[in-house]
PDB file of C-alpha atoms in Angstrom:
ATOM      1  CA  MET A 140      21.011   4.093  41.012  1.00 60.00           C
ATOM      2  CA  THR A 141      17.358   3.444  41.871  1.00 75.00           C
ATOM      3  CA  ARG A 142      15.334   0.789  40.136  1.00 76.00           C
ATOM      4  CA  ARG A 143      13.268   3.384  38.425  1.00 79.00           C
ATOM      5  CA  THR A 144      16.372   5.146  37.001  1.00 82.00           C
ATOM      6  CA  VAL A 145      17.727   1.806  35.749  1.00 80.00           C
ATOM      7  CA  ALA A 146      14.352   0.945  34.070  1.00 82.00           C
ATOM      8  CA  ARG A 147      14.298   4.388  32.439  1.00 86.00           C
ATOM      9  CA  THR A 148      17.938   4.077  31.230  1.00 87.00           C
ATOM     10  CA  LEU A 149      17.224   0.559  29.722  1.00 88.00           C
ATOM     11  CA  MET A 150      14.059   1.996  28.051  1.00 90.00           C
ATOM     12  CA  TYR A 151      15.931   4.885  26.340  1.00 89.00           C
ATOM     13  CA  ALA A 152      18.788   2.593  25.435  1.00 91.00           C
ATOM     14  CA  SER A 153      16.442   0.132  23.713  1.00 93.00           C
ATOM     15  CA  LEU A 154      14.711   3.087  21.930  1.00 92.00           C
ATOM     16  CA  ILE A 155      18.010   4.413  20.718  1.00 93.00           C
ATOM     17  CA  ALA A 156      19.205   1.000  19.582  1.00 93.00           C
ATOM     18  CA  ALA A 157      15.898   0.437  17.665  1.00 92.00           C
ATOM     19  CA  THR A 158      16.127   3.900  16.009  1.00 92.00           C
ATOM     20  CA  VAL A 159      19.616   3.168  14.875  1.00 90.00           C
ATOM     21  CA  VAL A 160      18.708  -0.243  13.454  1.00 90.00           C
ATOM     22  CA  VAL A 161      15.684   1.299  11.549  1.00 89.00           C
ATOM     23  CA  LEU A 162      17.579   4.430  10.265  1.00 89.00           C
ATOM     24  CA  LEU A 163      20.955   2.868   9.199  1.00 90.00           C
ATOM     25  CA  PRO A 164      19.680   1.101   6.020  1.00 88.00           C
ATOM     26  CA  PRO A 165      17.854   4.171   4.495  1.00 88.00           C
ATOM     27  CA  ALA A 166      20.886   6.320   5.505  1.00 90.00           C
ATOM     28  CA  ALA A 167      23.204   4.021   3.668  1.00 89.00           C
ATOM     29  CA  VAL A 168      20.934   4.106   0.587  1.00 89.00           C
ATOM     30  CA  VAL A 169      20.799   7.875   0.569  1.00 90.00           C
ATOM     31  CA  LEU A 170      24.581   8.331   1.049  1.00 89.00           C
ATOM     32  CA  THR A 171      25.315   5.690  -1.725  1.00 88.00           C
ATOM     33  CA  SER A 172      22.878   7.478  -4.150  1.00 87.00           C
ATOM     34  CA  LEU A 173      25.100  10.714  -3.807  1.00 88.00           C
ATOM     35  CA  LYS A 174      28.428   8.939  -4.522  1.00 87.00           C
ATOM     36  CA  SER A 175      30.155   8.841  -8.000  1.00 83.00           C
ATOM     37  CA  GLU A 176      31.137   5.674  -9.853  1.00 78.00           C
ATOM     38  CA  ARG A 177      34.723   6.307  -8.842  1.00 79.00           C
ATOM     39  CA  GLU A 178      33.939   6.464  -5.139  1.00 79.00           C
ATOM     40  CA  MET A 179      32.090   3.139  -5.396  1.00 78.00           C
ATOM     41  CA  ALA A 180      34.925   1.653  -7.257  1.00 75.00           C
ATOM     42  CA  ASN A 181      37.424   2.672  -4.509  1.00 77.00           C
ATOM     43  CA  GLY A 182      35.370   0.580  -2.050  1.00 71.00           C
ATOM     44  CA  SER A 183      34.201   3.387   0.242  1.00 69.00           C
ATOM     45  CA  GLY A 184      31.987   2.177   3.025  1.00 73.00           C
ATOM     46  CA  ALA A 185      28.199   2.418   2.702  1.00 74.00           C
ATOM     47  CA  LEU A 186      27.968   5.016   5.469  1.00 79.00           C
ATOM     48  CA  ALA A 187      30.991   7.032   4.339  1.00 81.00           C
ATOM     49  CA  LEU A 188      30.162  10.558   3.331  1.00 81.00           C
ATOM     50  CA  PRO A 189      30.207  11.316  -0.452  1.00 84.00           C
ATOM     51  CA  GLU A 190      32.668  13.801  -1.831  1.00 82.00           C
ATOM     52  CA  ASP A 191      29.837  15.968  -3.211  1.00 82.00           C
ATOM     53  CA  LEU A 192      26.618  16.050  -1.085  1.00 83.00           C
ATOM     54  CA  LEU A 193      24.844  17.773  -3.980  1.00 84.00           C
ATOM     55  CA  ASN A 194      25.713  15.122  -6.670  1.00 86.00           C
ATOM     56  CA  LEU A 195      22.319  14.392  -8.287  1.00 86.00           C
ATOM     57  CA  SER A 196      23.630  12.838 -11.404  1.00 87.00           C
ATOM     58  CA  ASN A 197      22.602   9.335 -10.304  1.00 87.00           C
ATOM     59  CA  TYR A 198      19.061  10.470  -9.813  1.00 88.00           C
ATOM     60  CA  ALA A 199      18.906  11.829 -13.359  1.00 88.00           C
ATOM     61  CA  THR A 200      20.252   8.534 -14.692  1.00 86.00           C
ATOM     62  CA  ALA A 201      17.815   6.501 -12.672  1.00 84.00           C
ATOM     63  CA  PHE A 202      14.891   8.651 -13.738  1.00 85.00           C
ATOM     64  CA  GLN A 203      15.685   8.636 -17.438  1.00 84.00           C
ATOM     65  CA  ASP A 204      17.171   5.163 -18.031  1.00 80.00           C
ATOM     66  CA  GLY A 205      14.790   3.529 -15.577  1.00 78.00           C
ATOM     67  CA  ARG A 206      11.756   4.914 -17.357  1.00 84.00           C
ATOM     68  CA  MET A 207      10.468   6.336 -14.052  1.00 86.00           C
ATOM     69  CA  LEU A 208       7.964   8.774 -15.607  1.00 88.00           C
ATOM     70  CA  PRO A 209       5.909   6.143 -17.493  1.00 90.00           C
ATOM     71  CA  ALA A 210       6.187   3.986 -14.359  1.00 90.00           C
ATOM     72  CA  PHE A 211       4.739   6.715 -12.261  1.00 91.00           C
ATOM     73  CA  ALA A 212       1.952   7.178 -14.713  1.00 92.00           C
ATOM     74  CA  ASN A 213       1.058   3.504 -14.809  1.00 93.00           C
ATOM     75  CA  THR A 214       1.262   3.300 -11.027  1.00 93.00           C
ATOM     76  CA  ALA A 215      -1.119   6.251 -10.777  1.00 92.00           C
ATOM     77  CA  VAL A 216      -3.603   4.701 -13.044  1.00 94.00           C
ATOM     78  CA  ILE A 217      -3.594   1.478 -11.097  1.00 94.00           C
ATOM     79  CA  LEU A 218      -3.861   3.230  -7.727  1.00 93.00           C
ATOM     80  CA  LEU A 219      -6.837   5.328  -8.879  1.00 93.00           C
ATOM     81  CA  LEU A 220      -8.729   2.296 -10.299  1.00 94.00           C
ATOM     82  CA  ALA A 221      -7.820  -0.118  -7.547  1.00 93.00           C
ATOM     83  CA  ILE A 222      -8.524   2.257  -4.674  1.00 93.00           C
ATOM     84  CA  GLY A 223     -11.726   3.536  -6.117  1.00 93.00           C
ATOM     85  CA  GLY A 224     -13.018  -0.062  -6.761  1.00 92.00           C
ATOM     86  CA  THR A 225     -11.833  -1.184  -3.303  1.00 93.00           C
ATOM     87  CA  VAL A 226     -13.727   1.564  -1.560  1.00 93.00           C
ATOM     88  CA  LEU A 227     -16.943   0.859  -3.489  1.00 93.00           C
ATOM     89  CA  ILE A 228     -16.757  -2.858  -3.241  1.00 91.00           C
ATOM     90  CA  GLY A 229     -15.649  -2.870   0.395  1.00 91.00           C
ATOM     91  CA  SER A 230     -18.228  -0.364   1.616  1.00 93.00           C
ATOM     92  CA  MET A 231     -21.160  -2.016  -0.339  1.00 92.00           C
ATOM     93  CA  THR A 232     -20.165  -5.428   0.940  1.00 90.00           C
ATOM     94  CA  ALA A 233     -19.926  -4.180   4.489  1.00 91.00           C
ATOM     95  CA  TYR A 234     -23.287  -2.465   4.141  1.00 92.00           C
ATOM     96  CA  ALA A 235     -25.014  -5.551   2.768  1.00 90.00           C
ATOM     97  CA  ILE A 236     -23.519  -7.849   5.468  1.00 88.00           C
ATOM     98  CA  ASP A 237     -24.537  -5.588   8.348  1.00 88.00           C
ATOM     99  CA  ARG A 238     -28.005  -4.395   7.184  1.00 88.00           C
ATOM    100  CA  PHE A 239     -29.424  -7.194   5.192  1.00 87.00           C
ATOM    101  CA  THR A 240     -30.680 -10.498   6.506  1.00 84.00           C
ATOM    102  CA  PHE A 241     -30.054 -13.562   4.251  1.00 82.00           C
ATOM    103  CA  ARG A 242     -29.399 -17.250   4.472  1.00 84.00           C
ATOM    104  CA  PHE A 243     -25.904 -18.410   5.312  1.00 83.00           C
ATOM    105  CA  LYS A 244     -24.924 -14.883   6.524  1.00 82.00           C
ATOM    106  CA  LYS A 245     -22.607 -16.143   9.189  1.00 84.00           C
ATOM    107  CA  PRO A 246     -20.837 -18.678   6.940  1.00 86.00           C
ATOM    108  CA  VAL A 247     -20.268 -15.983   4.352  1.00 82.00           C
ATOM    109  CA  VAL A 248     -18.647 -13.641   7.040  1.00 81.00           C
ATOM    110  CA  ALA A 249     -16.575 -16.731   8.243  1.00 83.00           C
ATOM    111  CA  LEU A 250     -15.460 -17.440   4.650  1.00 83.00           C
ATOM    112  CA  PHE A 251     -14.196 -13.822   4.327  1.00 78.00           C
ATOM    113  CA  LEU A 252     -12.177 -14.323   7.504  1.00 79.00           C
ATOM    114  CA  VAL A 253     -10.760 -17.684   6.191  1.00 81.00           C
ATOM    115  CA  ALA A 254      -9.932 -16.112   2.841  1.00 77.00           C
ATOM    116  CA  ALA A 255      -8.042 -13.347   4.668  1.00 76.00           C
ATOM    117  CA  LEU A 256      -5.932 -15.921   6.536  1.00 79.00           C
ATOM    118  CA  VAL A 257      -4.976 -17.916   3.382  1.00 79.00           C
ATOM    119  CA  PRO A 258      -1.558 -16.870   1.948  1.00 78.00           C
ATOM    120  CA  GLY A 259      -2.098 -15.390  -1.424  1.00 74.00           C
ATOM    121  CA  VAL A 260       0.956 -17.235  -2.886  1.00 77.00           C
ATOM    122  CA  THR A 261      -0.827 -20.601  -2.427  1.00 79.00           C
ATOM    123  CA  THR A 262      -3.544 -19.720  -4.922  1.00 81.00           C
ATOM    124  CA  GLN A 263      -1.407 -18.070  -7.535  1.00 83.00           C
ATOM    125  CA  VAL A 264      -1.494 -21.045  -9.885  1.00 86.00           C
ATOM    126  CA  ALA A 265      -5.367 -20.841 -10.056  1.00 87.00           C
ATOM    127  CA  THR A 266      -5.439 -17.110 -10.097  1.00 87.00           C
ATOM    128  CA  PHE A 267      -2.931 -16.898 -12.955  1.00 90.00           C
ATOM    129  CA  GLN A 268      -5.004 -19.383 -15.013  1.00 91.00           C
ATOM    130  CA  ILE A 269      -8.218 -17.355 -14.349  1.00 91.00           C
ATOM    131  CA  VAL A 270      -6.538 -14.063 -15.387  1.00 91.00           C
ATOM    132  CA  ASN A 271      -5.114 -15.648 -18.423  1.00 92.00           C
ATOM    133  CA  SER A 272      -8.387 -17.147 -19.556  1.00 93.00           C
ATOM    134  CA  LEU A 273     -10.010 -13.756 -19.196  1.00 90.00           C
ATOM    135  CA  GLY A 274      -7.510 -12.146 -21.473  1.00 91.00           C
ATOM    136  CA  MET A 275      -6.176  -9.728 -18.800  1.00 91.00           C
ATOM    137  CA  PHE A 276      -2.744 -11.114 -18.669  1.00 92.00           C
ATOM    138  CA  ASP A 277      -0.012  -8.422 -19.640  1.00 91.00           C
ATOM    139  CA  SER A 278      -2.595  -5.677 -19.302  1.00 92.00           C
ATOM    140  CA  ILE A 279      -3.253  -2.990 -16.638  1.00 92.00           C
ATOM    141  CA  TRP A 280      -6.555  -4.573 -15.698  1.00 93.00           C
ATOM    142  CA  ALA A 281      -4.960  -7.716 -14.189  1.00 92.00           C
ATOM    143  CA  PRO A 282      -3.460  -5.993 -11.097  1.00 92.00           C
ATOM    144  CA  VAL A 283      -6.509  -3.678 -10.851  1.00 92.00           C
ATOM    145  CA  VAL A 284      -8.919  -6.549 -10.655  1.00 91.00           C
ATOM    146  CA  LEU A 285      -6.725  -8.464  -8.319  1.00 90.00           C
ATOM    147  CA  TYR A 286      -6.320  -5.598  -6.054  1.00 90.00           C
ATOM    148  CA  MET A 287      -9.946  -4.869  -5.868  1.00 87.00           C
ATOM    149  CA  GLY A 288     -11.169  -8.439  -5.489  1.00 78.00           C
ATOM    150  CA  THR A 289      -8.687  -9.715  -2.905  1.00 72.00           C
ATOM    151  CA  ASP A 290      -8.799  -7.065  -0.123  1.00 79.00           C
ATOM    152  CA  ILE A 291     -10.698  -8.697   2.586  1.00 83.00           C
ATOM    153  CA  VAL A 292      -9.135  -6.370   5.247  1.00 84.00           C
ATOM    154  CA  SER A 293     -10.866  -3.315   3.728  1.00 88.00           C
ATOM    155  CA  ILE A 294     -14.213  -5.015   4.029  1.00 87.00           C
ATOM    156  CA  TYR A 295     -13.669  -5.634   7.761  1.00 86.00           C
ATOM    157  CA  ILE A 296     -12.556  -2.069   8.294  1.00 88.00           C
ATOM    158  CA  PHE A 297     -15.808  -0.776   6.663  1.00 91.00           C
ATOM    159  CA  LEU A 298     -17.826  -3.354   8.478  1.00 88.00           C
ATOM    160  CA  GLN A 299     -16.711  -2.060  11.903  1.00 88.00           C
ATOM    161  CA  PHE A 300     -17.773   1.521  10.916  1.00 90.00           C
ATOM    162  CA  VAL A 301     -21.167   0.449   9.383  1.00 91.00           C
ATOM    163  CA  ARG A 302     -22.042  -1.320  12.607  1.00 89.00           C
ATOM    164  CA  SER A 303     -21.562   1.977  14.476  1.00 88.00           C
ATOM    165  CA  ILE A 304     -24.159   3.844  12.338  1.00 89.00           C
ATOM    166  CA  PRO A 305     -27.646   3.680  13.924  1.00 90.00           C
ATOM    167  CA  VAL A 306     -30.181   1.586  12.091  1.00 89.00           C
ATOM    168  CA  SER A 307     -32.740   4.291  12.934  1.00 89.00           C
ATOM    169  CA  LEU A 308     -31.279   6.392  10.254  1.00 89.00           C
ATOM    170  CA  ASP A 309     -32.014   3.700   7.699  1.00 88.00           C
ATOM    171  CA  GLU A 310     -35.593   3.321   9.089  1.00 88.00           C
ATOM    172  CA  ALA A 311     -36.222   7.124   8.876  1.00 90.00           C
ATOM    173  CA  ALA A 312     -35.037   7.133   5.287  1.00 89.00           C
ATOM    174  CA  ARG A 313     -37.259   4.261   4.364  1.00 89.00           C
ATOM    175  CA  LEU A 314     -40.175   6.171   5.740  1.00 87.00           C
ATOM    176  CA  ASP A 315     -39.403   8.879   3.360  1.00 86.00           C
ATOM    177  CA  GLY A 316     -39.418   6.379   0.420  1.00 87.00           C
ATOM    178  CA  ALA A 317     -35.660   5.703   0.100  1.00 87.00           C
ATOM    179  CA  ASN A 318     -34.629   2.382  -1.228  1.00 90.00           C
ATOM    180  CA  ALA A 319     -31.503   0.465  -0.095  1.00 88.00           C
ATOM    181  CA  PHE A 320     -29.224   1.983  -2.604  1.00 90.00           C
ATOM    182  CA  THR A 321     -30.321   5.460  -1.830  1.00 91.00           C
ATOM    183  CA  ILE A 322     -29.719   4.919   1.896  1.00 91.00           C
ATOM    184  CA  TYR A 323     -26.227   3.682   1.087  1.00 92.00           C
ATOM    185  CA  ARG A 324     -25.508   6.562  -1.202  1.00 90.00           C
ATOM    186  CA  ARG A 325     -26.885   9.388   0.907  1.00 90.00           C
ATOM    187  CA  ILE A 326     -26.494   8.169   4.505  1.00 90.00           C
ATOM    188  CA  ILE A 327     -24.156   5.313   4.884  1.00 92.00           C
ATOM    189  CA  PHE A 328     -21.283   6.275   2.458  1.00 92.00           C
ATOM    190  CA  PRO A 329     -20.975   9.858   3.626  1.00 91.00           C
ATOM    191  CA  LEU A 330     -20.621   8.689   7.291  1.00 90.00           C
ATOM    192  CA  LEU A 331     -17.767   6.338   6.281  1.00 90.00           C
ATOM    193  CA  LYS A 332     -15.279   9.165   5.588  1.00 87.00           C
ATOM    194  CA  PRO A 333     -12.833   8.005   8.487  1.00 85.00           C
ATOM    195  CA  ALA A 334     -12.966   4.431   7.158  1.00 88.00           C
ATOM    196  CA  ILE A 335     -12.565   5.677   3.546  1.00 90.00           C
ATOM    197  CA  ALA A 336      -9.490   7.687   4.554  1.00 86.00           C
ATOM    198  CA  THR A 337      -7.866   4.785   6.289  1.00 85.00           C
ATOM    199  CA  VAL A 338      -8.575   2.310   3.400  1.00 89.00           C
ATOM    200  CA  VAL A 339      -7.338   4.855   0.774  1.00 88.00           C
ATOM    201  CA  ILE A 340      -3.977   5.449   2.643  1.00 85.00           C
ATOM    202  CA  VAL A 341      -3.298   1.870   3.571  1.00 85.00           C
ATOM    203  CA  LYS A 342      -4.487   0.415   0.208  1.00 88.00           C
ATOM    204  CA  GLY A 343      -2.588   3.128  -1.646  1.00 88.00           C
ATOM    205  CA  ILE A 344       0.745   2.499   0.085  1.00 86.00           C
ATOM    206  CA  THR A 345       0.402  -1.347  -0.252  1.00 87.00           C
ATOM    207  CA  THR A 346      -0.483  -1.181  -3.900  1.00 90.00           C
ATOM    208  CA  TYR A 347       2.339   1.316  -4.615  1.00 90.00           C
ATOM    209  CA  ASN A 348       4.959  -0.866  -2.916  1.00 86.00           C
ATOM    210  CA  ASP A 349       3.762  -4.175  -4.309  1.00 89.00           C
ATOM    211  CA  PHE A 350       6.168  -5.897  -6.647  1.00 88.00           C
ATOM    212  CA  TYR A 351       4.858  -9.424  -7.065  1.00 88.00           C
ATOM    213  CA  ILE A 352       1.530  -8.826  -8.836  1.00 90.00           C
ATOM    214  CA  PRO A 353       2.771  -6.308 -11.412  1.00 92.00           C
ATOM    215  CA  PHE A 354       5.930  -8.337 -12.008  1.00 90.00           C
ATOM    216  CA  LEU A 355       3.933 -11.595 -12.559  1.00 90.00           C
ATOM    217  CA  TYR A 356       0.983 -10.238 -14.647  1.00 92.00           C
ATOM    218  CA  MET A 357       2.491  -7.267 -16.456  1.00 91.00           C
ATOM    219  CA  PRO A 358       5.874  -8.474 -17.925  1.00 88.00           C
ATOM    220  CA  SER A 359       5.901  -5.893 -20.697  1.00 87.00           C
ATOM    221  CA  GLU A 360       8.350  -3.026 -20.166  1.00 83.00           C
ATOM    222  CA  ASP A 361       5.743  -0.514 -21.297  1.00 86.00           C
ATOM    223  CA  LEU A 362       3.483  -1.543 -18.489  1.00 88.00           C
ATOM    224  CA  GLY A 363       6.207  -1.253 -15.831  1.00 86.00           C
ATOM    225  CA  VAL A 364       5.276   0.330 -12.491  1.00 90.00           C
ATOM    226  CA  ILE A 365       7.601   1.884  -9.849  1.00 87.00           C
ATOM    227  CA  SER A 366       8.524  -1.375  -8.222  1.00 83.00           C
ATOM    228  CA  THR A 367       9.287  -3.357 -11.428  1.00 84.00           C
ATOM    229  CA  SER A 368      11.035  -0.420 -13.039  1.00 81.00           C
ATOM    230  CA  LEU A 369      13.402  -0.305 -10.030  1.00 75.00           C
ATOM    231  CA  PHE A 370      14.020  -4.058 -10.367  1.00 75.00           C
ATOM    232  CA  ARG A 371      15.051  -3.647 -13.972  1.00 69.00           C
ATOM    233  CA  PHE A 372      18.140  -1.769 -12.799  1.00 69.00           C
ATOM    234  CA  LYS A 373      19.394  -5.152 -12.005  1.00 67.00           C
ATOM    235  CA  GLY A 374      20.169  -5.668 -15.674  1.00 59.00           C
ATOM    236  CA  PRO A 375      22.186  -2.786 -17.139  1.00 53.00           C
ATOM    237  CA  PHE A 376      22.972  -1.343 -13.762  1.00 48.00           C
ATOM    238  CA  GLY A 377      23.700  -4.606 -12.015  1.00 55.00           C
ATOM    239  CA  ALA A 378      27.067  -3.272 -10.439  1.00 59.00           C
ATOM    240  CA  HIS A 379      26.075   0.435 -10.304  1.00 76.00           C
ATOM    241  CA  TRP A 380      24.731   0.477  -6.827  1.00 81.00           C
ATOM    242  CA  GLU A 381      24.858   4.276  -6.715  1.00 84.00           C
ATOM    243  CA  THR A 382      22.279   4.360  -9.502  1.00 83.00           C
ATOM    244  CA  ILE A 383      20.196   1.711  -7.941  1.00 83.00           C
ATOM    245  CA  SER A 384      20.237   3.566  -4.580  1.00 86.00           C
ATOM    246  CA  ALA A 385      19.083   6.731  -6.406  1.00 88.00           C
ATOM    247  CA  GLY A 386      16.135   4.913  -7.827  1.00 86.00           C
ATOM    248  CA  ALA A 387      15.270   3.391  -4.528  1.00 86.00           C
ATOM    249  CA  VAL A 388      15.169   6.928  -3.069  1.00 90.00           C
ATOM    250  CA  LEU A 389      12.855   8.173  -5.853  1.00 88.00           C
ATOM    251  CA  VAL A 390      10.554   5.236  -5.144  1.00 87.00           C
ATOM    252  CA  ILE A 391      10.546   5.635  -1.367  1.00 86.00           C
ATOM    253  CA  LEU A 392      10.017   9.499  -1.345  1.00 86.00           C
ATOM    254  CA  PRO A 393       6.259   9.579  -2.361  1.00 84.00           C
ATOM    255  CA  THR A 394       5.131   7.065   0.202  1.00 81.00           C
ATOM    256  CA  LEU A 395       7.308   8.748   2.909  1.00 82.00           C
ATOM    257  CA  ILE A 396       5.793  12.123   2.260  1.00 83.00           C
ATOM    258  CA  VAL A 397       2.216  10.724   2.153  1.00 78.00           C
ATOM    259  CA  PHE A 398       2.662   8.807   5.369  1.00 76.00           C
ATOM    260  CA  LEU A 399       4.256  11.810   7.229  1.00 78.00           C
ATOM    261  CA  PHE A 400       1.332  14.038   6.334  1.00 76.00           C
ATOM    262  CA  LEU A 401      -1.562  11.515   6.744  1.00 70.00           C
ATOM    263  CA  GLN A 402      -0.282   9.140   9.476  1.00 69.00           C
ATOM    264  CA  ARG A 403      -2.911  10.527  11.929  1.00 69.00           C
ATOM    265  CA  PHE A 404      -5.700   9.360   9.617  1.00 64.00           C
ATOM    266  CA  ILE A 405      -4.179   5.949   9.569  1.00 61.00           C
ATOM    267  CA  TYR A 406      -3.832   5.647  13.331  1.00 61.00           C
ATOM    268  CA  ASN A 407      -7.251   7.288  14.014  1.00 61.00           C
ATOM    269  CA  GLY A 408      -8.962   5.024  11.510  1.00 56.00           C
ATOM    270  CA  PHE A 409      -7.663   1.801  12.978  1.00 54.00           C
ATOM    271  CA  THR A 410      -8.184   2.992  16.457  1.00 54.00           C
ATOM    272  CA  LYS A 411     -11.837   4.019  15.850  1.00 54.00           C
ATOM    273  CA  GLY A 412     -12.505   0.794  13.875  1.00 49.00           C
ATOM    274  CA  ALA A 413     -11.101  -1.387  16.560  1.00 47.00           C
ATOM    275  CA  THR A 414     -13.108   0.303  19.372  1.00 48.00           C
ATOM    276  CA  ARG A 415     -16.457   0.489  17.651  1.00 50.00           C
TER     277      ARG A 415
END
């Protein structure tokens, strides 16, 4: 065997091993979700095939007893408000940083970077006190405000795209009598579509999968989102792993479908932002 053949063999072997490692856990979850309580009690392995591959009773139990429908509704409301606010705040902030000249501009940008590097857990005590003092604890506005106000990465994504827009467009608009907000609304914002698509997808998936903020700031069962509703299976269904697995599949499916259809926007957005 030549050196090139050995290298290619090792490459494919490593890819196959990585694929197996990645796919085994979701495969085990899907197979477990199709098993009956009797099969689980008999101690069948996680990767053992279920007796009935069309057994969807666990999904019905997870959807009804896990209050998945209200959880999906709460998640959708939080997603719409948080993503909309993030896009507006991020794009406006990036526009102001790049186009306006003001004192301490560089320190402000540096502080944004520092804030992005600080772990969010280290500031949770102060954040919780602020949210509680504003009367937003145990309300849907707590996660919405936190998601909108703590996304520094979105600002940097928008900033890379704003810097690629020629300043001559702003100057031409000013000659026509446009003010700063009109320039942003009619020129800058429409040209940020690739960045907006990237932020919407990444922010949406991150918000959808987040467990910590909804669990901490919305303890009421009526305000449960997808992630916290799945966690509540730990109580009445603590030993019923087939039901827990069915709930996990229901939670995973939406993000998986969105990612499969929109993954090119994610890759293109990050690639264009990095090369601008």
